[in-house]
Coordinates of C-alpha atoms in Angstrom, one line a residue:
M26 CA 74.2 2.3 -45.5
P27 CA 70.9 2.3 -47.8
A28 CA 67.8 0.7 -45.9
A29 CA 67.7 -2.3 -47.7
P30 CA 71.2 -3.0 -48.6
H31 CA 72.3 -5.9 -50.6
I32 CA 74.9 -8.0 -49.0
V33 CA 77.2 -10.3 -50.8
V34 CA 78.9 -13.3 -48.9
I35 CA 81.7 -14.6 -50.5
L36 CA 81.7 -18.3 -48.6
P37 CA 84.4 -20.9 -48.0
R38 CA 85.2 -23.4 -50.7
W39 CA 85.1 -26.6 -48.0
V40 CA 82.2 -28.2 -47.1
G41 CA 83.1 -28.1 -43.4
D42 CA 83.6 -24.1 -43.5
L43 CA 80.5 -23.5 -45.4
V44 CA 78.3 -25.3 -43.0
M45 CA 79.9 -23.3 -40.1
T46 CA 79.0 -20.2 -41.8
T47 CA 75.0 -21.2 -41.6
P48 CA 75.0 -19.2 -38.2
M49 CA 76.4 -15.9 -39.5
L50 CA 73.7 -16.5 -42.8
Q51 CA 71.1 -16.8 -40.0
A52 CA 72.0 -13.8 -38.0
L53 CA 71.9 -11.7 -41.4
R54 CA 68.4 -12.7 -42.1
D55 CA 66.8 -12.1 -38.7
H56 CA 68.6 -8.9 -38.8
Y57 CA 67.6 -7.6 -42.0
G58 CA 64.6 -9.7 -42.5
T59 CA 63.2 -9.3 -46.0
S60 CA 64.6 -6.0 -46.3
A61 CA 67.9 -6.8 -47.4
R62 CA 68.8 -8.9 -50.7
I63 CA 71.4 -11.3 -49.6
T64 CA 73.7 -13.2 -52.3
G65 CA 75.9 -15.9 -51.4
V66 CA 79.0 -16.5 -53.6
M67 CA 79.7 -20.3 -53.7
K68 CA 80.8 -23.2 -55.6
P69 CA 78.2 -24.5 -57.8
M70 CA 77.8 -27.8 -55.8
F71 CA 77.0 -26.1 -52.8
A72 CA 73.5 -24.7 -54.0
E73 CA 72.7 -28.1 -53.1
L74 CA 73.9 -28.5 -49.8
L75 CA 72.1 -25.2 -48.9
E76 CA 68.9 -26.4 -50.3
G77 CA 66.2 -26.1 -48.0
T78 CA 67.6 -22.9 -46.1
P79 CA 65.8 -19.7 -46.0
W80 CA 68.7 -17.3 -45.8
L81 CA 70.1 -16.5 -49.2
D82 CA 67.8 -14.7 -51.9
D83 CA 70.5 -15.2 -55.1
A84 CA 73.6 -17.0 -55.7
V85 CA 76.5 -16.3 -57.7
F86 CA 78.5 -19.5 -58.7
Y87 CA 82.2 -19.2 -58.5
D88 CA 85.1 -21.5 -58.9
R89 CA 88.4 -20.2 -59.9
R90 CA 89.2 -23.8 -61.1
N91 CA 86.0 -24.6 -63.0
R92 CA 86.3 -25.6 -66.8
D93 CA 83.3 -23.3 -67.4
P94 CA 84.4 -19.7 -67.8
S95 CA 81.6 -18.2 -66.5
R96 CA 82.4 -19.9 -62.9
R97 CA 85.8 -18.1 -63.2
F98 CA 87.0 -15.1 -61.5
A99 CA 86.9 -12.6 -64.7
A100 CA 83.3 -13.5 -65.6
V101 CA 82.2 -13.6 -61.9
A102 CA 83.8 -10.4 -61.2
R103 CA 81.8 -8.8 -64.3
R104 CA 78.4 -10.2 -63.0
L105 CA 79.2 -8.6 -59.7
R106 CA 79.8 -5.2 -60.6
A107 CA 76.8 -5.4 -62.9
D108 CA 74.6 -5.8 -59.6
R109 CA 77.0 -4.0 -57.4
A110 CA 76.6 -4.7 -53.6
D111 CA 76.6 -2.2 -50.6
I112 CA 78.7 -4.7 -48.5
A113 CA 80.6 -7.8 -49.1
L114 CA 81.5 -10.0 -46.1
I115 CA 84.3 -12.3 -47.3
V116 CA 84.7 -15.2 -45.1
P117 CA 87.8 -17.1 -46.6
N118 CA 91.2 -15.3 -45.4
S119 CA 92.6 -15.9 -49.3
L120 CA 93.9 -13.0 -51.3
S121 CA 91.5 -14.2 -54.1
S122 CA 88.5 -13.9 -52.1
A123 CA 89.4 -10.4 -51.1
A124 CA 90.8 -9.4 -54.9
L125 CA 86.9 -10.6 -56.3
A126 CA 85.0 -8.3 -53.7
F127 CA 87.2 -5.5 -55.1
A128 CA 87.1 -6.3 -58.5
G129 CA 83.1 -7.0 -58.0
G130 CA 83.0 -3.4 -57.2
A131 CA 81.4 -3.9 -53.6
R132 CA 81.1 -0.6 -51.9
R133 CA 82.2 -2.0 -48.5
R134 CA 84.3 -4.9 -48.4
V135 CA 84.7 -6.7 -44.9
G136 CA 87.5 -9.1 -44.0
F137 CA 90.1 -10.4 -41.9
A138 CA 93.6 -8.5 -42.8
R139 CA 95.5 -11.4 -43.6
H140 CA 97.6 -12.6 -46.5
W141 CA 98.6 -9.3 -48.1
R142 CA 95.1 -7.9 -48.8
Q143 CA 94.6 -5.0 -46.4
L144 CA 94.3 -2.6 -49.4
L145 CA 91.6 -4.5 -50.9
L146 CA 89.3 -4.1 -47.7
T147 CA 87.5 -0.9 -46.9
D148 CA 87.0 -2.5 -43.4
P149 CA 90.0 -4.6 -42.5
L150 CA 89.6 -6.7 -39.4
V151 CA 92.3 -7.3 -37.0
P152 CA 92.7 -10.8 -35.8
L153 CA 93.5 -11.4 -32.6
R154 CA 97.3 -12.4 -31.6
E155 CA 98.6 -13.7 -28.6
R156 CA 102.2 -14.0 -28.1
G157 CA 102.5 -12.6 -31.7
R158 CA 100.8 -15.6 -33.1
I159 CA 97.2 -15.3 -34.5
V160 CA 95.1 -17.4 -31.9
P161 CA 93.1 -19.9 -33.9
V162 CA 89.1 -19.7 -34.0
S163 CA 86.8 -21.6 -36.0
T164 CA 84.9 -20.2 -39.0
A165 CA 81.7 -20.2 -37.4
E166 CA 83.1 -17.4 -34.9
H167 CA 85.4 -16.0 -37.7
A168 CA 82.0 -15.6 -39.8
M169 CA 80.0 -14.0 -37.0
D170 CA 82.9 -11.3 -36.5
L171 CA 82.9 -10.2 -40.1
A172 CA 78.4 -10.1 -39.6
A173 CA 79.0 -8.2 -35.7
H174 CA 81.3 -5.6 -37.7
I175 CA 78.1 -4.3 -39.8
G176 CA 76.0 -4.5 -36.5
V177 CA 74.5 -7.6 -36.7
P178 CA 73.9 -9.0 -33.1
R179 CA 75.5 -12.1 -32.4
R180 CA 74.0 -15.3 -32.0
P181 CA 74.5 -18.7 -31.1
L182 CA 77.0 -20.7 -33.2
R183 CA 74.5 -23.3 -33.9
L184 CA 74.7 -24.9 -37.4
E185 CA 71.6 -25.4 -39.4
L186 CA 71.0 -27.2 -42.8
A187 CA 67.6 -28.8 -44.0
T188 CA 66.6 -31.9 -46.2
T189 CA 63.9 -32.3 -49.0
A190 CA 61.3 -34.7 -49.1
A191 CA 63.3 -36.1 -52.1
D192 CA 66.5 -36.2 -50.2
E193 CA 65.0 -38.5 -47.4
A194 CA 63.4 -40.5 -50.0
L195 CA 67.0 -41.2 -51.1
A196 CA 67.9 -42.0 -47.7
D197 CA 64.9 -44.6 -47.3
A198 CA 65.6 -46.1 -50.3
M199 CA 69.1 -46.7 -50.2
L200 CA 69.2 -47.8 -46.5
A201 CA 66.1 -50.3 -47.5
R202 CA 68.3 -51.8 -50.1
L203 CA 71.6 -52.2 -48.1
F204 CA 69.8 -53.2 -44.8
P205 CA 66.9 -55.4 -45.9
R206 CA 64.3 -56.4 -42.9
G207 CA 66.2 -59.7 -41.7
E208 CA 69.2 -57.6 -40.6
A209 CA 68.5 -55.0 -38.2
A210 CA 66.6 -52.6 -40.1
D211 CA 65.3 -50.4 -37.5
G212 CA 68.4 -51.1 -35.2
P213 CA 70.6 -48.2 -34.3
L214 CA 72.5 -46.6 -37.3
V215 CA 75.9 -45.8 -36.9
V216 CA 78.1 -44.1 -39.7
F217 CA 81.4 -43.7 -40.2
N218 CA 83.5 -41.2 -42.1
D219 CA 87.1 -41.6 -42.8
N220 CA 86.9 -38.7 -45.3
G221 CA 90.1 -37.8 -46.9
A222 CA 89.7 -34.8 -49.0
F223 CA 92.0 -32.7 -46.8
G224 CA 94.9 -35.2 -47.2
P225 CA 95.6 -38.7 -45.7
A226 CA 97.0 -37.4 -42.5
K227 CA 93.2 -37.2 -41.1
S228 CA 92.8 -40.9 -42.0
W229 CA 92.2 -43.3 -39.3
G230 CA 92.2 -46.3 -41.7
A231 CA 90.5 -48.8 -43.2
E232 CA 91.4 -51.4 -40.6
R233 CA 90.6 -49.8 -37.2
F234 CA 87.2 -48.2 -38.7
A235 CA 86.6 -52.4 -39.5
A236 CA 87.6 -53.4 -36.4
L237 CA 85.4 -50.8 -34.8
G238 CA 82.7 -51.8 -36.8
R239 CA 83.0 -55.5 -35.9
Q240 CA 83.0 -54.5 -32.1
L241 CA 79.8 -52.2 -32.5
V242 CA 77.8 -54.8 -34.1
E243 CA 79.2 -57.4 -31.1
R244 CA 78.1 -55.1 -28.6
L245 CA 74.7 -53.8 -30.1
P246 CA 73.4 -56.9 -32.0
R247 CA 70.6 -54.7 -33.7
A248 CA 73.4 -51.8 -35.0
R249 CA 73.4 -51.1 -38.8
V250 CA 77.2 -49.5 -39.5
L251 CA 76.8 -47.5 -42.4
V252 CA 80.3 -46.1 -44.0
H253 CA 79.4 -42.6 -45.7
C254 CA 81.9 -41.7 -48.5
G255 CA 81.7 -38.8 -51.2
P256 CA 82.7 -39.8 -54.9
G257 CA 85.9 -39.9 -54.5
D258 CA 86.2 -42.0 -51.3
R259 CA 84.3 -44.9 -52.6
D260 CA 87.5 -47.2 -52.8
D261 CA 88.5 -46.4 -49.2
A262 CA 84.5 -47.0 -48.1
R263 CA 84.8 -50.6 -50.0
A264 CA 87.9 -51.4 -47.9
I265 CA 86.4 -51.3 -44.9
V266 CA 83.5 -53.1 -45.5
R267 CA 85.8 -55.9 -46.9
A268 CA 87.9 -55.9 -44.0
A269 CA 84.7 -55.8 -41.7
D270 CA 83.9 -58.6 -43.1
H271 CA 79.9 -58.9 -41.5
P272 CA 76.5 -58.2 -43.2
A273 CA 75.7 -55.3 -40.6
V274 CA 78.2 -53.2 -42.2
Q275 CA 77.6 -51.6 -45.4
S276 CA 78.7 -48.7 -47.4
M277 CA 77.8 -46.0 -49.9
A278 CA 80.3 -46.7 -52.3
D279 CA 78.0 -48.4 -55.0
E280 CA 75.4 -45.7 -55.4
E281 CA 75.4 -44.4 -58.7
Q282 CA 74.8 -41.0 -57.2
L283 CA 76.1 -39.6 -54.1
P284 CA 74.4 -36.1 -53.7
F285 CA 74.8 -34.2 -50.9
G286 CA 71.2 -34.5 -50.4
L287 CA 71.4 -38.3 -49.6
A288 CA 74.4 -37.4 -47.2
K289 CA 72.5 -34.8 -45.4
A290 CA 69.4 -37.2 -44.9
I291 CA 71.7 -40.0 -43.6
L292 CA 73.9 -37.9 -41.2
R293 CA 70.4 -36.4 -40.0
R294 CA 69.1 -39.8 -38.8
A295 CA 72.4 -41.1 -37.8
D296 CA 71.8 -42.1 -34.1
I297 CA 75.7 -41.6 -34.1
L298 CA 78.4 -40.4 -36.2
V299 CA 82.4 -41.7 -35.8
T300 CA 84.4 -39.1 -38.4
S301 CA 87.5 -37.4 -38.9
D302 CA 87.6 -33.7 -38.5
S303 CA 86.0 -33.1 -42.4
G304 CA 82.7 -31.8 -44.1
P305 CA 80.5 -34.7 -43.1
R306 CA 81.0 -33.8 -39.1
H307 CA 79.4 -30.2 -39.7
I308 CA 76.6 -31.6 -41.5
A309 CA 75.8 -33.9 -38.5
A310 CA 76.3 -31.0 -36.1
A311 CA 73.5 -29.1 -38.3
F312 CA 71.2 -31.8 -37.6
R313 CA 72.3 -32.5 -33.6
T314 CA 73.4 -35.8 -34.8
P315 CA 76.1 -37.2 -31.6
T316 CA 79.2 -37.4 -33.1
V317 CA 82.8 -38.7 -32.2
V318 CA 85.5 -36.9 -33.9
L319 CA 89.0 -37.9 -34.4
F320 CA 90.9 -35.0 -34.5
G321 CA 94.6 -36.5 -35.4
P322 CA 96.8 -33.5 -37.0
M323 CA 93.8 -30.7 -37.0
D324 CA 93.5 -28.7 -34.0
P325 CA 90.1 -28.8 -32.7
R326 CA 89.4 -25.0 -32.0
L327 CA 89.1 -24.3 -35.8
S328 CA 86.1 -26.5 -36.1
R329 CA 84.0 -25.6 -32.7
S330 CA 80.6 -24.6 -32.9
E331 CA 77.7 -25.3 -30.5
Q332 CA 77.5 -28.8 -31.0
P333 CA 75.4 -31.2 -28.4
H334 CA 76.5 -34.4 -28.0
L335 CA 80.0 -34.3 -28.8
R336 CA 83.2 -36.2 -28.4
E337 CA 86.6 -35.1 -29.1
I338 CA 89.7 -37.1 -29.2
A339 CA 92.7 -35.5 -29.7
L340 CA 96.0 -37.1 -28.4
D341 CA 98.5 -35.1 -26.3
L342 CA 101.6 -35.2 -28.6
P343 CA 104.7 -32.8 -28.8
C344 CA 103.8 -32.8 -33.0
A345 CA 100.1 -32.2 -32.5
P346 CA 98.4 -30.4 -34.1
C347 CA 100.2 -29.6 -37.0
G348 CA 97.4 -29.1 -39.4
R349 CA 99.5 -31.0 -42.1
R350 CA 98.0 -33.0 -44.9
T351 CA 100.8 -35.7 -44.7
C352 CA 102.4 -36.5 -41.4
P353 CA 105.9 -34.6 -42.0
L354 CA 107.5 -37.1 -39.3
G355 CA 106.1 -40.0 -41.4
H356 CA 104.5 -42.1 -38.0
H357 CA 101.3 -40.7 -38.5
D358 CA 100.9 -41.3 -34.4
C359 CA 98.0 -38.5 -33.9
M360 CA 95.9 -40.9 -35.8
R361 CA 97.7 -44.3 -35.2
L362 CA 97.8 -44.4 -31.3
V363 CA 93.9 -43.7 -31.0
T364 CA 92.9 -47.3 -30.1
V365 CA 89.7 -49.0 -31.3
D366 CA 88.8 -49.7 -27.9
D367 CA 88.9 -45.9 -26.9
V368 CA 86.9 -44.9 -29.8
S369 CA 84.1 -47.9 -29.2
R370 CA 83.9 -46.7 -25.6
S371 CA 83.3 -43.3 -26.7
V372 CA 80.6 -44.1 -28.7
L373 CA 78.7 -46.4 -26.7
A374 CA 78.7 -43.7 -23.7
L375 CA 77.4 -41.0 -26.1
L376 CA 75.0 -43.4 -27.6
D377 CA 73.8 -44.0 -24.4
A378 CA 73.6 -40.3 -23.2
A379 CA 72.0 -39.0 -26.3
G380 CA 69.4 -41.5 -27.0
P381 CA 67.7 -42.9 -30.1
A382 CA 67.6 -39.9 -33.2
T383 CA 64.0 -40.4 -33.1
A384 CA 63.7 -38.9 -29.4
R385 CA 65.8 -35.9 -30.3
V386 CA 64.6 -32.9 -31.3
A387 CA 65.4 -32.3 -35.1

């Protein structure tokens, strides 16, 4: 290996999985210092998510479904081949990601031997199996295994992100509009997230979140409840606010723009987040925000990191976790049977244990 290697990291397509690679990115930078050049291959929108972090020297934007041909497979492979990497660490387990590293000419291609891609890898790692099945591990663990294979010392699986002054200013302005001085503007900030990008099986539902919001503002009179959303979740967020029908329950849905920077700043300063197992819960973990996660159909082992102040709610049902986007049995019991009272108790206990956001170490 050259003394100053060029390392390409092919990053995941999902927000949460991308955030879970941050311990590995930190480990690479800590190990090589400035002697290595580290290039991240990622969806264009993820540059903003990683803004303010020091681990990547370059970014190559790749999205095989993008309308811009320069972001698709053939063009990105040509660009990678023109700046040939010594090592490619391939975090996604997809065949296409291994094919991109191969077509991009990386001299050493490190990834897990899954989905018929072993011949595309120079260093195929064998997944751990138990009773013939692959043992579920989180993306954070999986990514660290790749780095360890090339000699990078393992480090704690502690997620990290950063906000900028512009991000914080956006959050200040939005919170001032939604919670003016007369409505407990200095009370604890409780953030809800019912993100449905993966599919409806993860959703707890507007009525339950609304009932939780009403219960929390009754028990915490100075609380502010903010419903987080992405561009595709605006109507769902509005539905929670309508059903709650309380001035202390507001949403981000009517913001003209919903950049990652705003989400990061809100999740960083939240006193607690109540969320499905989706990207925002990992952003919150990167800022040590206390979090209650409703797992429903998802296996908690797939999203583990070293997050303090975490409560996981996963019902012990014969059909769970199924990992499906929609409930194959039609009853959605894994989320439907999670009660508002159970979640409320977890929120109040975690708030009491973690203390206010202003007292936590950033």
